[in-house]
Amino acid sequence: MVVLFFISMFVARTMCHTITQLDVPRWADPRIDAELRCQYMRQPDDPALHSVKWYRGKHEIFRYTFQEFETRSFNSTGVSVINSSCDPLLCAIMVRPEPGTASYTCEVSSEGPRFAVDRRSANMTLAVLPEYEPLITGLPTIVQAGEQAFVNCTSDYSLPPARIDWFVDGEIQEDPIITGNTHVSGADGDGLQASWRTLHVYPDDYSTHRGFLSLECRATLPTRPPNIRSMAVRLFVASRPHISSYMLSKNSAVSRSTVHQLHSCLSIWTMLLLVTREVPLLVK
């Protein structure tokens, strides 16, 4: 029975039209209708093409019936099929993207008696990617020891707005006192928003011996998969004075002063001792 099952599956697979290419944009701009394309081919022994169907998730949104030269749109899911162009080798539709991420499936079926089916799916996410990389501003030329720096990172207009994370020497900064919150601008005429976040850098809080701190701003669009862009800079930190040399010279001066005082005290005590010893002799 198992052998017969696999044989029947193989026969059904080889007796149907095969999808050769599925083109579904990964990112869909809400300002532009998205084109979905499905290409397929017929093997020499395959039955004629029966129909081509498009699905959003599990819901059928479009159907092309080859024998009847008929197309139908189903807008029950809220997806609008604006235009279509289908033939025995290709079926393309134009849709108005909906918010979020959705799976779009092309299903090609051959004529009976089996009405064998081949299908492929791909995800499309409503998103507008930033045109430019994130920008770091306010970076000072150098920071003196004991000082702090305030730098800002701005992500370009996008949909959805980007989440911004700061990294110092490769470690993410999560303390709200250091990074604050990500701020989002109001929407422009196309519904896009920019975002920014400030980093308060206290060089004394980081153990760096290179003379600089590596700062990285990472802007992430919460799409599926996430779209990540980043910018990295160096914040140069002035070295502290050589405290050891300073202390050494200071200690040397203190030592010389102490020795001088000790010599003076010893001289005075010696004189006193000599005087006390000479006084009895004079009395006698």
Short mmCIF file of C-alpha atoms in Angstrom, two decimals:
data_model
loop_
_atom_site.label_atom_id
_atom_site.label_comp_id
_atom_site.label_asym_id
_atom_site.label_seq_id
_atom_site.Cartn_x
_atom_site.Cartn_y
_atom_site.Cartn_z
CA MET A 1 0.00 0.00 0.00
CA VAL A 2 2.82 2.38 0.87
CA VAL A 3 4.54 1.68 -2.45
CA LEU A 4 1.31 2.29 -4.36
CA PHE A 5 0.81 5.56 -2.48
CA PHE A 6 4.24 6.90 -3.43
CA ILE A 7 3.79 5.74 -7.02
CA SER A 8 0.48 7.54 -7.25
CA MET A 9 2.04 10.70 -5.76
CA PHE A 10 4.89 10.53 -8.27
CA VAL A 11 2.48 10.07 -11.19
CA ALA A 12 0.34 12.96 -9.97
CA ARG A 13 3.42 15.15 -9.63
CA THR A 14 4.67 14.37 -13.13
CA MET A 15 1.21 14.72 -14.70
CA CYS A 16 0.70 18.39 -13.78
CA HIS A 17 1.96 21.82 -14.75
CA THR A 18 5.09 22.78 -12.84
CA ILE A 19 5.70 26.23 -11.37
CA THR A 20 9.09 27.41 -12.56
CA GLN A 21 9.24 30.85 -10.91
CA LEU A 22 7.29 32.74 -8.27
CA ASP A 23 7.95 36.46 -7.89
CA VAL A 24 6.50 38.06 -4.75
CA PRO A 25 8.13 41.26 -3.45
CA ARG A 26 9.59 40.78 0.01
CA TRP A 27 8.81 44.42 0.85
CA ALA A 28 5.69 46.16 -0.43
CA ASP A 29 5.42 49.95 -0.54
CA PRO A 30 1.90 51.04 0.49
CA ARG A 31 2.13 53.88 -2.03
CA ILE A 32 2.62 51.48 -4.96
CA ASP A 33 0.56 48.49 -6.10
CA ALA A 34 2.56 45.26 -5.85
CA GLU A 35 2.92 42.85 -8.78
CA LEU A 36 2.82 39.10 -8.08
CA ARG A 37 3.99 36.83 -10.90
CA CYS A 38 3.70 33.06 -11.28
CA GLN A 39 5.36 31.26 -14.20
CA TYR A 40 4.68 27.61 -15.02
CA MET A 41 5.32 25.10 -17.78
CA ARG A 42 3.59 22.07 -19.26
CA GLN A 43 5.44 18.82 -19.86
CA PRO A 44 4.78 16.97 -23.15
CA ASP A 45 2.48 14.38 -21.54
CA ASP A 46 0.72 16.76 -19.15
CA PRO A 47 -3.00 17.45 -19.45
CA ALA A 48 -4.09 20.94 -20.44
CA LEU A 49 -4.05 23.79 -17.95
CA HIS A 50 -7.18 23.93 -15.84
CA SER A 51 -6.80 26.95 -13.56
CA VAL A 52 -4.44 29.26 -11.69
CA LYS A 53 -5.40 30.50 -8.23
CA TRP A 54 -3.85 33.08 -5.95
CA TYR A 55 -4.23 32.96 -2.17
CA ARG A 56 -3.48 35.38 0.64
CA GLY A 57 -2.97 33.12 3.60
CA LYS A 58 -5.72 30.51 3.27
CA HIS A 59 -8.14 32.80 1.43
CA GLU A 60 -8.48 32.76 -2.34
CA ILE A 61 -8.17 36.24 -3.83
CA PHE A 62 -7.99 35.50 -7.58
CA ARG A 63 -8.78 32.71 -10.05
CA TYR A 64 -7.97 32.25 -13.72
CA THR A 65 -9.80 29.44 -15.58
CA PHE A 66 -7.97 28.69 -18.80
CA GLN A 67 -10.69 26.82 -20.72
CA GLU A 68 -13.25 29.55 -20.07
CA PHE A 69 -10.84 32.48 -20.45
CA GLU A 70 -12.34 33.77 -17.22
CA THR A 71 -10.84 35.66 -14.29
CA ARG A 72 -12.44 36.31 -10.92
CA SER A 73 -11.35 38.39 -7.94
CA PHE A 74 -12.31 37.65 -4.35
CA ASN A 75 -11.92 40.64 -2.05
CA SER A 76 -13.31 39.05 1.11
CA THR A 77 -9.92 39.43 2.84
CA GLY A 78 -9.72 43.14 2.12
CA VAL A 79 -6.99 42.69 -0.49
CA SER A 80 -7.87 44.47 -3.72
CA VAL A 81 -6.74 42.88 -6.98
CA ILE A 82 -6.28 45.92 -9.22
CA ASN A 83 -5.32 44.25 -12.48
CA SER A 84 -4.35 40.87 -13.93
CA SER A 85 -2.73 39.30 -16.97
CA CYS A 86 -2.81 35.51 -17.39
CA ASP A 87 -2.05 33.03 -20.19
CA PRO A 88 -0.97 29.35 -20.49
CA LEU A 89 2.56 30.20 -19.22
CA LEU A 90 2.19 33.12 -16.81
CA CYS A 91 -0.33 34.63 -14.43
CA ALA A 92 0.40 38.06 -12.93
CA ILE A 93 -1.80 40.14 -10.66
CA MET A 94 -1.51 43.63 -9.18
CA VAL A 95 -2.61 43.94 -5.56
CA ARG A 96 -2.92 46.80 -3.12
CA PRO A 97 -0.76 45.76 -0.14
CA GLU A 98 -2.29 45.38 3.28
CA PRO A 99 -0.57 46.15 6.64
CA GLY A 100 1.62 43.47 8.15
CA THR A 101 3.15 40.33 6.67
CA ALA A 102 1.17 37.82 4.64
CA SER A 103 1.87 34.64 2.70
CA TYR A 104 0.86 34.65 -0.98
CA THR A 105 0.42 31.33 -2.78
CA CYS A 106 0.19 30.50 -6.47
CA GLU A 107 -1.63 27.24 -7.21
CA VAL A 108 -1.60 25.75 -10.72
CA SER A 109 -3.85 22.79 -11.57
CA SER A 110 -4.08 20.62 -14.69
CA GLU A 111 -7.20 19.16 -16.28
CA GLY A 112 -8.72 15.86 -15.15
CA PRO A 113 -9.04 13.18 -14.41
CA ARG A 114 -6.54 13.84 -11.59
CA PHE A 115 -6.59 17.68 -11.58
CA ALA A 116 -3.03 17.52 -10.25
CA VAL A 117 -1.82 20.63 -8.45
CA ASP A 118 1.49 22.41 -7.98
CA ARG A 119 1.81 25.35 -5.58
CA ARG A 120 4.40 27.70 -4.15
CA SER A 121 4.27 30.40 -1.47
CA ALA A 122 6.24 33.49 -0.48
CA ASN A 123 5.86 36.21 2.15
CA MET A 124 5.26 39.88 1.45
CA THR A 125 5.56 42.56 4.14
CA LEU A 126 4.11 46.03 3.96
CA ALA A 127 7.14 48.22 4.63
CA VAL A 128 9.08 51.19 3.33
CA LEU A 129 12.78 50.77 3.99
CA PRO A 130 14.90 53.81 4.95
CA GLU A 131 16.52 55.44 1.96
CA TYR A 132 19.66 56.36 3.94
CA GLU A 133 21.78 54.75 6.62
CA PRO A 134 21.27 55.97 10.22
CA LEU A 135 23.17 59.17 11.01
CA ILE A 136 25.17 59.89 14.19
CA THR A 137 25.47 63.59 15.09
CA GLY A 138 26.93 65.62 17.96
CA LEU A 139 30.17 63.61 18.17
CA PRO A 140 32.90 65.75 19.80
CA THR A 141 36.44 65.74 18.49
CA ILE A 142 37.74 64.44 21.82
CA VAL A 143 36.42 64.00 25.35
CA GLN A 144 38.55 64.92 28.32
CA ALA A 145 38.83 62.57 31.27
CA GLY A 146 35.95 63.11 33.66
CA GLU A 147 33.73 64.68 31.00
CA GLN A 148 30.71 63.21 29.20
CA ALA A 149 29.43 63.33 25.64
CA PHE A 150 25.92 63.45 24.19
CA VAL A 151 25.53 61.93 20.72
CA ASN A 152 22.36 61.39 18.74
CA CYS A 153 21.36 58.78 16.15
CA THR A 154 18.58 59.43 13.64
CA SER A 155 17.00 56.83 11.37
CA ASP A 156 15.50 57.89 8.06
CA TYR A 157 11.75 57.95 7.40
CA SER A 158 10.34 54.42 7.08
CA LEU A 159 7.30 52.22 7.65
CA PRO A 160 7.16 50.93 10.30
CA PRO A 161 9.50 53.32 12.17
CA ALA A 162 12.87 51.89 13.14
CA ARG A 163 13.86 50.85 16.65
CA ILE A 164 17.27 52.26 17.59
CA ASP A 165 19.84 50.50 19.78
CA TRP A 166 23.20 51.85 20.95
CA PHE A 167 26.35 49.76 21.39
CA VAL A 168 29.58 50.77 23.13
CA ASP A 169 32.58 48.57 22.39
CA GLY A 170 30.21 45.92 21.05
CA GLU A 171 27.95 45.81 24.12
CA ILE A 172 24.34 46.95 23.91
CA GLN A 173 23.46 49.85 26.21
CA GLU A 174 20.17 49.15 27.99
CA ASP A 175 20.33 51.52 30.95
CA PRO A 176 17.59 54.14 30.36
CA ILE A 177 19.76 56.76 32.05
CA ILE A 178 22.41 56.22 29.38
CA THR A 179 20.26 55.80 26.28
CA GLY A 180 16.80 57.12 27.09
CA ASN A 181 13.95 56.07 24.80
CA THR A 182 13.55 55.89 21.05
CA HIS A 183 11.58 58.92 19.87
CA VAL A 184 9.35 58.74 16.79
CA SER A 185 8.33 61.69 14.64
CA GLY A 186 4.87 62.36 13.32
CA ALA A 187 3.89 60.73 10.04
CA ASP A 188 4.61 62.55 6.80
CA GLY A 189 2.21 62.71 3.87
CA ASP A 190 2.94 59.07 2.97
CA GLY A 191 2.58 57.77 6.51
CA LEU A 192 6.34 57.36 7.04
CA GLN A 193 8.05 58.17 10.36
CA ALA A 194 11.61 58.93 11.43
CA SER A 195 13.09 57.91 14.79
CA TRP A 196 16.03 59.00 16.94
CA ARG A 197 17.74 58.14 20.22
CA THR A 198 20.39 59.88 22.33
CA LEU A 199 23.38 58.26 24.02
CA HIS A 200 24.98 59.76 27.15
CA VAL A 201 28.58 58.56 27.18
CA TYR A 202 30.62 58.62 30.39
CA PRO A 203 34.09 57.43 29.30
CA ASP A 204 35.14 56.88 32.93
CA ASP A 205 32.55 54.09 33.12
CA TYR A 206 34.37 52.05 30.47
CA SER A 207 37.75 50.39 30.80
CA THR A 208 39.43 51.36 27.55
CA HIS A 209 43.18 51.52 27.03
CA ARG A 210 43.04 52.32 23.31
CA GLY A 211 42.28 55.99 23.64
CA PHE A 212 38.81 55.70 22.10
CA LEU A 213 35.39 54.08 22.48
CA SER A 214 33.64 52.35 19.58
CA LEU A 215 30.06 53.63 19.25
CA GLU A 216 27.51 51.92 17.02
CA CYS A 217 23.95 52.95 16.26
CA ARG A 218 21.75 50.13 14.95
CA ALA A 219 18.33 50.87 13.38
CA THR A 220 16.01 47.86 13.11
CA LEU A 221 12.69 47.72 11.29
CA PRO A 222 10.41 45.20 13.07
CA THR A 223 9.56 43.37 9.86
CA ARG A 224 9.84 39.68 9.07
CA PRO A 225 12.71 39.15 8.63
CA PRO A 226 14.01 42.28 10.42
CA ASN A 227 15.74 44.89 8.30
CA ILE A 228 18.86 46.19 10.07
CA ARG A 229 21.10 49.13 9.21
CA SER A 230 23.88 50.65 11.28
CA MET A 231 26.54 53.34 11.57
CA ALA A 232 29.73 53.14 13.66
CA VAL A 233 32.10 55.89 14.85
CA ARG A 234 34.94 56.35 17.33
CA LEU A 235 34.81 58.63 20.34
CA PHE A 236 38.35 59.65 21.25
CA VAL A 237 39.12 60.01 24.95
CA ALA A 238 42.03 62.08 26.29
CA SER A 239 44.39 60.15 28.51
CA ARG A 240 44.69 61.06 32.19
CA PRO A 241 47.94 62.56 33.62
CA HIS A 242 50.55 60.05 34.69
CA ILE A 243 49.53 59.93 38.32
CA SER A 244 52.31 57.50 39.21
CA SER A 245 55.04 59.90 38.04
CA TYR A 246 53.34 62.79 39.79
CA MET A 247 53.04 60.86 43.01
CA LEU A 248 56.62 59.68 42.72
CA SER A 249 57.96 63.22 42.41
CA LYS A 250 55.69 64.35 45.24
CA ASN A 251 56.82 61.49 47.47
CA SER A 252 60.46 62.26 46.67
CA ALA A 253 59.96 65.86 47.71
CA VAL A 254 58.25 64.77 50.92
CA SER A 255 61.06 62.33 51.63
CA ARG A 256 63.72 64.98 51.15
CA SER A 257 61.83 67.36 53.44
CA THR A 258 61.42 64.67 56.08
CA VAL A 259 65.09 63.79 55.98
CA HIS A 260 66.02 67.45 56.32
CA GLN A 261 63.71 67.84 59.32
CA LEU A 262 65.12 64.69 60.86
CA HIS A 263 68.64 65.95 60.43
CA SER A 264 67.70 69.24 62.10
CA CYS A 265 66.05 67.45 65.01
CA LEU A 266 69.02 65.18 65.48
CA SER A 267 71.38 68.14 65.48
CA ILE A 268 69.31 69.93 68.11
CA TRP A 269 69.13 66.86 70.31
CA THR A 270 72.84 66.33 69.94
CA MET A 271 73.52 69.90 71.01
CA LEU A 272 71.21 69.51 74.00
CA LEU A 273 72.92 66.32 75.04
CA LEU A 274 76.30 67.92 74.75
CA VAL A 275 75.17 70.93 76.75
CA THR A 276 73.71 68.78 79.54
CA ARG A 277 76.92 66.82 79.74
CA GLU A 278 79.11 69.93 79.85
CA VAL A 279 77.09 71.77 82.49
CA PRO A 280 78.09 69.48 85.42
CA LEU A 281 81.74 69.81 84.47
CA LEU A 282 81.53 73.60 84.55
CA VAL A 283 79.86 73.55 87.95
CA LYS A 284 82.57 71.42 89.36
#
